[in-house]
Amino acid sequence: MRGRVLDAGLVGDLLQGVEERGLVERAAVLVTGYLGSLAIAGTVHRFVLRALKRNPALIYVCDPVMGDTDLGVFVADGMLEVFRDQLVPLAGVITPNQFELGLLTGKPMIAEADLLAAAAIIPARIVATGCVFPDTPAGQLETVLCEAGSVTRITTPRLPIRPCGTGDLMTALAAANLARGAALGTALSSAVKGTFAVLERTRDVGDHELHLLPAMSLRSGKQVQHGHERS
């Protein structure tokens, strides 16, 4: 992992450009994810407030990226409070992983009942990713939707790879489906299916980076997938 945290002034300038082009009024979905500093988080929070005021129909999807079970917390001190107290309360949908939802609620998400308890105190609809519970089948991972007091659990096989960006991809696919007018359950089911297909492709190629598209044959310019070519 390489790179550096952007300057908060640059982020604010870019977001001002988004507003000046009228994108806030034309957008259907607003997504926020990893925030590299408290200053950036403050800038993004102010932007979200303005955006929701200018376009109340926006679906705000907040991915509270803070850490994971095997990595621990990898964001700056104070980011938990920003997500918990400022951004999550504005969101219509949040997409934390199991570890992050535990941070937001102050209680580990050990079982389905814990998700329901979290949904009772978080107004947003909750999509919890990468979940493993005592009743999760061996070798499986679950993506869980908590909406209107009910729980929908989507199970996929756990693959022997650990690429970065899986949660970002799932959130992006779900947001794209929401922007097309899909209900959240439908949007999520499609997003999980699409994300798993990318993970399978990544495993088959044996790479560390997500393979979002089928490999291209340099010779023919055709897509190569599972031993077959197609134009």
PDB file of C-alpha atoms in Angstrom:
ATOM      1  CA  MET A   1       0.000   0.000   0.000  1.00  0.00           C
ATOM      2  CA  ARG A   2       1.471   3.313  -1.116  1.00  0.00           C
ATOM      3  CA  GLY A   3       0.457   6.941  -1.457  1.00  0.00           C
ATOM      4  CA  ARG A   4      -0.178   9.855   0.852  1.00  0.00           C
ATOM      5  CA  VAL A   5      -3.098  11.662   2.437  1.00  0.00           C
ATOM      6  CA  LEU A   6      -4.421  14.463   0.249  1.00  0.00           C
ATOM      7  CA  ASP A   7      -4.462  18.070   1.385  1.00  0.00           C
ATOM      8  CA  ALA A   8      -7.881  18.946   2.788  1.00  0.00           C
ATOM      9  CA  GLY A   9      -7.868  22.207   0.837  1.00  0.00           C
ATOM     10  CA  LEU A  10      -7.474  20.282  -2.422  1.00  0.00           C
ATOM     11  CA  VAL A  11     -10.362  17.991  -1.508  1.00  0.00           C
ATOM     12  CA  GLY A  12     -12.533  21.006  -0.695  1.00  0.00           C
ATOM     13  CA  ASP A  13     -11.611  22.649  -3.999  1.00  0.00           C
ATOM     14  CA  LEU A  14     -12.527  19.520  -5.961  1.00  0.00           C
ATOM     15  CA  LEU A  15     -15.863  19.265  -4.153  1.00  0.00           C
ATOM     16  CA  GLN A  16     -16.536  22.924  -4.902  1.00  0.00           C
ATOM     17  CA  GLY A  17     -16.042  22.061  -8.564  1.00  0.00           C
ATOM     18  CA  VAL A  18     -18.624  19.311  -8.231  1.00  0.00           C
ATOM     19  CA  GLU A  19     -21.088  21.864  -6.901  1.00  0.00           C
ATOM     20  CA  GLU A  20     -20.268  24.484  -9.524  1.00  0.00           C
ATOM     21  CA  ARG A  21     -21.015  22.007 -12.326  1.00  0.00           C
ATOM     22  CA  GLY A  22     -24.444  21.269 -10.893  1.00  0.00           C
ATOM     23  CA  LEU A  23     -23.639  17.620 -10.248  1.00  0.00           C
ATOM     24  CA  VAL A  24     -25.262  17.661  -6.812  1.00  0.00           C
ATOM     25  CA  GLU A  25     -28.639  18.541  -8.280  1.00  0.00           C
ATOM     26  CA  ARG A  26     -28.362  15.911 -11.038  1.00  0.00           C
ATOM     27  CA  ALA A  27     -27.037  13.067  -8.873  1.00  0.00           C
ATOM     28  CA  ALA A  28     -29.151  10.241  -7.483  1.00  0.00           C
ATOM     29  CA  VAL A  29     -26.614   8.789  -5.030  1.00  0.00           C
ATOM     30  CA  LEU A  30     -23.788  10.287  -2.954  1.00  0.00           C
ATOM     31  CA  VAL A  31     -21.116   7.891  -1.660  1.00  0.00           C
ATOM     32  CA  THR A  32     -18.367   8.588   0.852  1.00  0.00           C
ATOM     33  CA  GLY A  33     -15.696   6.061   1.797  1.00  0.00           C
ATOM     34  CA  TYR A  34     -12.169   6.189   3.199  1.00  0.00           C
ATOM     35  CA  LEU A  35     -11.251   9.587   4.650  1.00  0.00           C
ATOM     36  CA  GLY A  36      -7.541  10.116   5.203  1.00  0.00           C
ATOM     37  CA  SER A  37      -7.584  12.792   7.910  1.00  0.00           C
ATOM     38  CA  LEU A  38      -9.848  14.624  10.316  1.00  0.00           C
ATOM     39  CA  ALA A  39      -9.491  17.749   8.190  1.00  0.00           C
ATOM     40  CA  ILE A  40     -10.706  15.899   5.101  1.00  0.00           C
ATOM     41  CA  ALA A  41     -13.536  14.372   7.108  1.00  0.00           C
ATOM     42  CA  GLY A  42     -14.646  17.843   8.201  1.00  0.00           C
ATOM     43  CA  THR A  43     -14.556  19.075   4.604  1.00  0.00           C
ATOM     44  CA  VAL A  44     -16.570  16.069   3.408  1.00  0.00           C
ATOM     45  CA  HIS A  45     -19.080  16.441   6.243  1.00  0.00           C
ATOM     46  CA  ARG A  46     -19.766  20.045   5.274  1.00  0.00           C
ATOM     47  CA  PHE A  47     -20.144  19.007   1.634  1.00  0.00           C
ATOM     48  CA  VAL A  48     -22.633  16.261   2.526  1.00  0.00           C
ATOM     49  CA  LEU A  49     -24.692  18.738   4.552  1.00  0.00           C
ATOM     50  CA  ARG A  50     -24.793  21.165   1.623  1.00  0.00           C
ATOM     51  CA  ALA A  51     -25.543  18.420  -0.896  1.00  0.00           C
ATOM     52  CA  LEU A  52     -28.465  16.994   1.056  1.00  0.00           C
ATOM     53  CA  LYS A  53     -29.878  20.484   1.519  1.00  0.00           C
ATOM     54  CA  ARG A  54     -29.600  21.264  -2.209  1.00  0.00           C
ATOM     55  CA  ASN A  55     -30.936  17.855  -3.287  1.00  0.00           C
ATOM     56  CA  PRO A  56     -33.079  16.217  -0.589  1.00  0.00           C
ATOM     57  CA  ALA A  57     -33.756  13.272  -2.919  1.00  0.00           C
ATOM     58  CA  LEU A  58     -30.092  12.181  -2.786  1.00  0.00           C
ATOM     59  CA  ILE A  59     -29.482   8.725  -1.356  1.00  0.00           C
ATOM     60  CA  TYR A  60     -26.429   9.159   0.851  1.00  0.00           C
ATOM     61  CA  VAL A  61     -24.434   5.920   1.166  1.00  0.00           C
ATOM     62  CA  CYS A  62     -21.769   6.135   3.865  1.00  0.00           C
ATOM     63  CA  ASP A  63     -19.040   3.501   3.895  1.00  0.00           C
ATOM     64  CA  PRO A  64     -17.412   4.109   7.307  1.00  0.00           C
ATOM     65  CA  VAL A  65     -13.988   2.744   6.400  1.00  0.00           C
ATOM     66  CA  MET A  66     -11.997   2.369   9.611  1.00  0.00           C
ATOM     67  CA  GLY A  67     -10.463  -1.102   9.776  1.00  0.00           C
ATOM     68  CA  ASP A  68     -11.070  -4.822   9.723  1.00  0.00           C
ATOM     69  CA  THR A  69     -10.845  -7.824  12.005  1.00  0.00           C
ATOM     70  CA  ASP A  70      -7.389  -8.906  10.837  1.00  0.00           C
ATOM     71  CA  LEU A  71      -5.978  -5.386  10.383  1.00  0.00           C
ATOM     72  CA  GLY A  72      -7.422  -3.533  13.350  1.00  0.00           C
ATOM     73  CA  VAL A  73      -8.133   0.201  13.105  1.00  0.00           C
ATOM     74  CA  PHE A  74      -6.104   1.894  10.367  1.00  0.00           C
ATOM     75  CA  VAL A  75      -7.511   5.430  10.339  1.00  0.00           C
ATOM     76  CA  ALA A  76      -6.537   8.524  12.313  1.00  0.00           C
ATOM     77  CA  ASP A  77      -7.591   8.999  15.922  1.00  0.00           C
ATOM     78  CA  GLY A  78     -10.967  10.696  16.061  1.00  0.00           C
ATOM     79  CA  MET A  79     -12.317   9.219  12.823  1.00  0.00           C
ATOM     80  CA  LEU A  80     -14.639   6.874  14.696  1.00  0.00           C
ATOM     81  CA  GLU A  81     -16.333   9.838  16.335  1.00  0.00           C
ATOM     82  CA  VAL A  82     -16.665  11.647  12.985  1.00  0.00           C
ATOM     83  CA  PHE A  83     -18.343   8.668  11.358  1.00  0.00           C
ATOM     84  CA  ARG A  84     -20.498   7.797  14.362  1.00  0.00           C
ATOM     85  CA  ASP A  85     -21.634  11.297  15.316  1.00  0.00           C
ATOM     86  CA  GLN A  86     -21.551  13.271  12.046  1.00  0.00           C
ATOM     87  CA  LEU A  87     -21.683  11.207   8.857  1.00  0.00           C
ATOM     88  CA  VAL A  88     -23.642   8.066   9.751  1.00  0.00           C
ATOM     89  CA  PRO A  89     -26.594  10.104  11.154  1.00  0.00           C
ATOM     90  CA  LEU A  90     -26.932  11.791   7.745  1.00  0.00           C
ATOM     91  CA  ALA A  91     -26.859   8.554   5.735  1.00  0.00           C
ATOM     92  CA  GLY A  92     -29.728   6.624   4.224  1.00  0.00           C
ATOM     93  CA  VAL A  93     -27.545   3.535   3.856  1.00  0.00           C
ATOM     94  CA  ILE A  94     -24.311   2.534   5.588  1.00  0.00           C
ATOM     95  CA  THR A  95     -21.999  -0.270   4.434  1.00  0.00           C
ATOM     96  CA  PRO A  96     -19.604  -1.142   7.285  1.00  0.00           C
ATOM     97  CA  ASN A  97     -17.905  -4.476   7.603  1.00  0.00           C
ATOM     98  CA  GLN A  98     -18.636  -6.551  10.690  1.00  0.00           C
ATOM     99  CA  PHE A  99     -15.695  -5.030  12.597  1.00  0.00           C
ATOM    100  CA  GLU A 100     -16.620  -1.438  11.718  1.00  0.00           C
ATOM    101  CA  LEU A 101     -20.254  -1.884  12.738  1.00  0.00           C
ATOM    102  CA  GLY A 102     -18.984  -3.058  16.112  1.00  0.00           C
ATOM    103  CA  LEU A 103     -16.914   0.112  16.408  1.00  0.00           C
ATOM    104  CA  LEU A 104     -19.906   2.296  15.556  1.00  0.00           C
ATOM    105  CA  THR A 105     -22.128   0.660  18.169  1.00  0.00           C
ATOM    106  CA  GLY A 106     -19.494  -0.022  20.797  1.00  0.00           C
ATOM    107  CA  LYS A 107     -20.456  -3.692  20.820  1.00  0.00           C
ATOM    108  CA  PRO A 108     -18.978  -6.539  18.767  1.00  0.00           C
ATOM    109  CA  MET A 109     -21.303  -7.935  16.106  1.00  0.00           C
ATOM    110  CA  ILE A 110     -21.207 -11.588  17.133  1.00  0.00           C
ATOM    111  CA  ALA A 111     -24.649 -12.790  16.073  1.00  0.00           C
ATOM    112  CA  GLU A 112     -27.684 -11.765  14.047  1.00  0.00           C
ATOM    113  CA  ALA A 113     -29.305 -10.400  17.191  1.00  0.00           C
ATOM    114  CA  ASP A 114     -26.450  -7.895  17.508  1.00  0.00           C
ATOM    115  CA  LEU A 115     -27.207  -6.594  14.005  1.00  0.00           C
ATOM    116  CA  LEU A 116     -30.848  -6.096  14.925  1.00  0.00           C
ATOM    117  CA  ALA A 117     -29.778  -4.236  18.063  1.00  0.00           C
ATOM    118  CA  ALA A 118     -27.513  -2.027  15.939  1.00  0.00           C
ATOM    119  CA  ALA A 119     -30.369  -1.334  13.520  1.00  0.00           C
ATOM    120  CA  ALA A 120     -32.483  -0.173  16.458  1.00  0.00           C
ATOM    121  CA  ILE A 121     -30.050   2.649  17.261  1.00  0.00           C
ATOM    122  CA  ILE A 122     -28.793   3.563  13.763  1.00  0.00           C
ATOM    123  CA  PRO A 123     -31.454   5.252  11.613  1.00  0.00           C
ATOM    124  CA  ALA A 124     -29.781   4.299   8.335  1.00  0.00           C
ATOM    125  CA  ARG A 125     -30.395   1.005   6.595  1.00  0.00           C
ATOM    126  CA  ILE A 126     -27.402  -1.222   7.370  1.00  0.00           C
ATOM    127  CA  VAL A 127     -25.453  -3.382   4.945  1.00  0.00           C
ATOM    128  CA  ALA A 128     -22.894  -5.337   6.977  1.00  0.00           C
ATOM    129  CA  THR A 129     -20.191  -7.009   4.891  1.00  0.00           C
ATOM    130  CA  GLY A 130     -17.706  -9.808   5.542  1.00  0.00           C
ATOM    131  CA  CYS A 131     -19.766 -11.271   8.368  1.00  0.00           C
ATOM    132  CA  VAL A 132     -19.092 -14.583  10.084  1.00  0.00           C
ATOM    133  CA  PHE A 133     -21.487 -15.705  12.817  1.00  0.00           C
ATOM    134  CA  PRO A 134     -21.679 -18.913  14.854  1.00  0.00           C
ATOM    135  CA  ASP A 135     -24.334 -20.242  12.461  1.00  0.00           C
ATOM    136  CA  THR A 136     -22.556 -19.181   9.274  1.00  0.00           C
ATOM    137  CA  PRO A 137     -21.754 -22.306   7.226  1.00  0.00           C
ATOM    138  CA  ALA A 138     -18.087 -23.281   7.293  1.00  0.00           C
ATOM    139  CA  GLY A 139     -16.024 -21.692   4.555  1.00  0.00           C
ATOM    140  CA  GLN A 140     -18.628 -19.000   3.881  1.00  0.00           C
ATOM    141  CA  LEU A 141     -18.925 -15.229   4.333  1.00  0.00           C
ATOM    142  CA  GLU A 142     -22.161 -13.292   4.672  1.00  0.00           C
ATOM    143  CA  THR A 143     -23.397  -9.900   3.555  1.00  0.00           C
ATOM    144  CA  VAL A 144     -26.331  -8.874   5.735  1.00  0.00           C
ATOM    145  CA  LEU A 145     -29.018  -6.278   5.084  1.00  0.00           C
ATOM    146  CA  CYS A 146     -30.901  -4.854   8.075  1.00  0.00           C
ATOM    147  CA  GLU A 147     -33.948  -2.967   6.862  1.00  0.00           C
ATOM    148  CA  ALA A 148     -37.334  -2.229   8.421  1.00  0.00           C
ATOM    149  CA  GLY A 149     -36.699  -4.572  11.344  1.00  0.00           C
ATOM    150  CA  SER A 150     -35.855  -7.562   9.176  1.00  0.00           C
ATOM    151  CA  VAL A 151     -32.586  -9.244   8.225  1.00  0.00           C
ATOM    152  CA  THR A 152     -31.573 -10.607   4.838  1.00  0.00           C
ATOM    153  CA  ARG A 153     -28.424 -12.729   4.744  1.00  0.00           C
ATOM    154  CA  ILE A 154     -26.543 -13.408   1.496  1.00  0.00           C
ATOM    155  CA  THR A 155     -23.897 -16.129   1.692  1.00  0.00           C
ATOM    156  CA  THR A 156     -20.914 -16.600  -0.625  1.00  0.00           C
ATOM    157  CA  PRO A 157     -17.896 -18.910  -0.421  1.00  0.00           C
ATOM    158  CA  ARG A 158     -14.769 -17.539   1.244  1.00  0.00           C
ATOM    159  CA  LEU A 159     -11.974 -17.532  -1.315  1.00  0.00           C
ATOM    160  CA  PRO A 160      -8.276 -17.973  -0.364  1.00  0.00           C
ATOM    161  CA  ILE A 161      -7.323 -14.430  -1.434  1.00  0.00           C
ATOM    162  CA  ARG A 162      -7.208 -11.047   0.320  1.00  0.00           C
ATOM    163  CA  PRO A 163      -7.150  -8.245  -2.280  1.00  0.00           C
ATOM    164  CA  CYS A 164      -7.760  -4.667  -1.175  1.00  0.00           C
ATOM    165  CA  GLY A 165     -10.849  -2.804  -2.301  1.00  0.00           C
ATOM    166  CA  THR A 166     -13.477  -5.535  -2.078  1.00  0.00           C
ATOM    167  CA  GLY A 167     -15.726  -3.430   0.161  1.00  0.00           C
ATOM    168  CA  ASP A 168     -15.256  -0.380  -2.065  1.00  0.00           C
ATOM    169  CA  LEU A 169     -16.292  -2.407  -5.100  1.00  0.00           C
ATOM    170  CA  MET A 170     -19.382  -3.827  -3.410  1.00  0.00           C
ATOM    171  CA  THR A 171     -20.481  -0.372  -2.230  1.00  0.00           C
ATOM    172  CA  ALA A 172     -19.923   1.095  -5.701  1.00  0.00           C
ATOM    173  CA  LEU A 173     -21.958  -1.636  -7.397  1.00  0.00           C
ATOM    174  CA  ALA A 174     -24.785  -1.283  -4.886  1.00  0.00           C
ATOM    175  CA  ALA A 175     -24.775   2.499  -5.316  1.00  0.00           C
ATOM    176  CA  ALA A 176     -24.902   2.154  -9.105  1.00  0.00           C
ATOM    177  CA  ASN A 177     -27.909  -0.145  -8.812  1.00  0.00           C
ATOM    178  CA  LEU A 178     -29.623   2.286  -6.434  1.00  0.00           C
ATOM    179  CA  ALA A 179     -28.989   5.102  -8.910  1.00  0.00           C
ATOM    180  CA  ARG A 180     -30.831   3.058 -11.537  1.00  0.00           C
ATOM    181  CA  GLY A 181     -33.853   2.887  -9.249  1.00  0.00           C
ATOM    182  CA  ALA A 182     -33.424  -0.601  -7.785  1.00  0.00           C
ATOM    183  CA  ALA A 183     -34.675  -1.380  -4.303  1.00  0.00           C
ATOM    184  CA  LEU A 184     -31.867  -1.813  -1.778  1.00  0.00           C
ATOM    185  CA  GLY A 185     -32.338  -5.582  -1.458  1.00  0.00           C
ATOM    186  CA  THR A 186     -32.168  -6.031  -5.230  1.00  0.00           C
ATOM    187  CA  ALA A 187     -29.241  -3.610  -5.520  1.00  0.00           C
ATOM    188  CA  LEU A 188     -27.329  -5.474  -2.824  1.00  0.00           C
ATOM    189  CA  SER A 189     -27.974  -8.942  -4.242  1.00  0.00           C
ATOM    190  CA  SER A 190     -26.669  -7.831  -7.630  1.00  0.00           C
ATOM    191  CA  ALA A 191     -23.666  -6.113  -6.038  1.00  0.00           C
ATOM    192  CA  VAL A 192     -22.705  -9.215  -4.050  1.00  0.00           C
ATOM    193  CA  LYS A 193     -22.971 -11.351  -7.177  1.00  0.00           C
ATOM    194  CA  GLY A 194     -20.834  -8.918  -9.171  1.00  0.00           C
ATOM    195  CA  THR A 195     -18.213  -8.610  -6.445  1.00  0.00           C
ATOM    196  CA  PHE A 196     -17.920 -12.375  -6.071  1.00  0.00           C
ATOM    197  CA  ALA A 197     -17.460 -12.754  -9.824  1.00  0.00           C
ATOM    198  CA  VAL A 198     -14.560 -10.289  -9.675  1.00  0.00           C
ATOM    199  CA  LEU A 199     -13.030 -12.168  -6.736  1.00  0.00           C
ATOM    200  CA  GLU A 200     -13.287 -15.461  -8.599  1.00  0.00           C
ATOM    201  CA  ARG A 201     -11.583 -13.897 -11.616  1.00  0.00           C
ATOM    202  CA  THR A 202      -8.870 -12.436  -9.398  1.00  0.00           C
ATOM    203  CA  ARG A 203      -8.276 -15.828  -7.802  1.00  0.00           C
ATOM    204  CA  ASP A 204      -8.105 -17.550 -11.172  1.00  0.00           C
ATOM    205  CA  VAL A 205      -5.544 -15.034 -12.461  1.00  0.00           C
ATOM    206  CA  GLY A 206      -3.512 -15.279  -9.253  1.00  0.00           C
ATOM    207  CA  ASP A 207      -3.013 -11.521  -8.908  1.00  0.00           C
ATOM    208  CA  HIS A 208      -3.025  -9.200  -5.887  1.00  0.00           C
ATOM    209  CA  GLU A 209      -5.191  -6.560  -7.619  1.00  0.00           C
ATOM    210  CA  LEU A 210      -8.890  -6.931  -8.322  1.00  0.00           C
ATOM    211  CA  HIS A 211      -9.533  -7.963 -11.927  1.00  0.00           C
ATOM    212  CA  LEU A 212     -12.643  -5.935 -12.649  1.00  0.00           C
ATOM    213  CA  LEU A 213     -12.864  -6.985 -16.295  1.00  0.00           C
ATOM    214  CA  PRO A 214     -12.155 -10.244 -18.092  1.00  0.00           C
ATOM    215  CA  ALA A 215      -8.583 -10.487 -19.346  1.00  0.00           C
ATOM    216  CA  MET A 216      -7.951  -9.178 -22.853  1.00  0.00           C
ATOM    217  CA  SER A 217      -6.020 -11.184 -25.398  1.00  0.00           C
ATOM    218  CA  LEU A 218      -3.243  -8.853 -26.543  1.00  0.00           C
ATOM    219  CA  ARG A 219      -3.071 -10.735 -29.808  1.00  0.00           C
ATOM    220  CA  SER A 220      -6.722 -10.703 -30.811  1.00  0.00           C
ATOM    221  CA  GLY A 221      -8.192  -7.892 -28.720  1.00  0.00           C
ATOM    222  CA  LYS A 222     -10.887 -10.267 -27.512  1.00  0.00           C
ATOM    223  CA  GLN A 223     -11.968 -10.985 -23.962  1.00  0.00           C
ATOM    224  CA  VAL A 224     -10.671 -14.264 -22.577  1.00  0.00           C
ATOM    225  CA  GLN A 225     -12.701 -15.822 -19.782  1.00  0.00           C
ATOM    226  CA  HIS A 226     -12.668 -19.394 -18.460  1.00  0.00           C
ATOM    227  CA  GLY A 227     -10.779 -20.640 -21.490  1.00  0.00           C
ATOM    228  CA  HIS A 228     -13.169 -19.129 -24.054  1.00  0.00           C
ATOM    229  CA  GLU A 229     -12.933 -16.037 -26.219  1.00  0.00           C
ATOM    230  CA  ARG A 230     -15.667 -13.594 -27.092  1.00  0.00           C
ATOM    231  CA  SER A 231     -15.681 -10.344 -29.020  1.00  0.00           C
TER     232      SER A 231
END
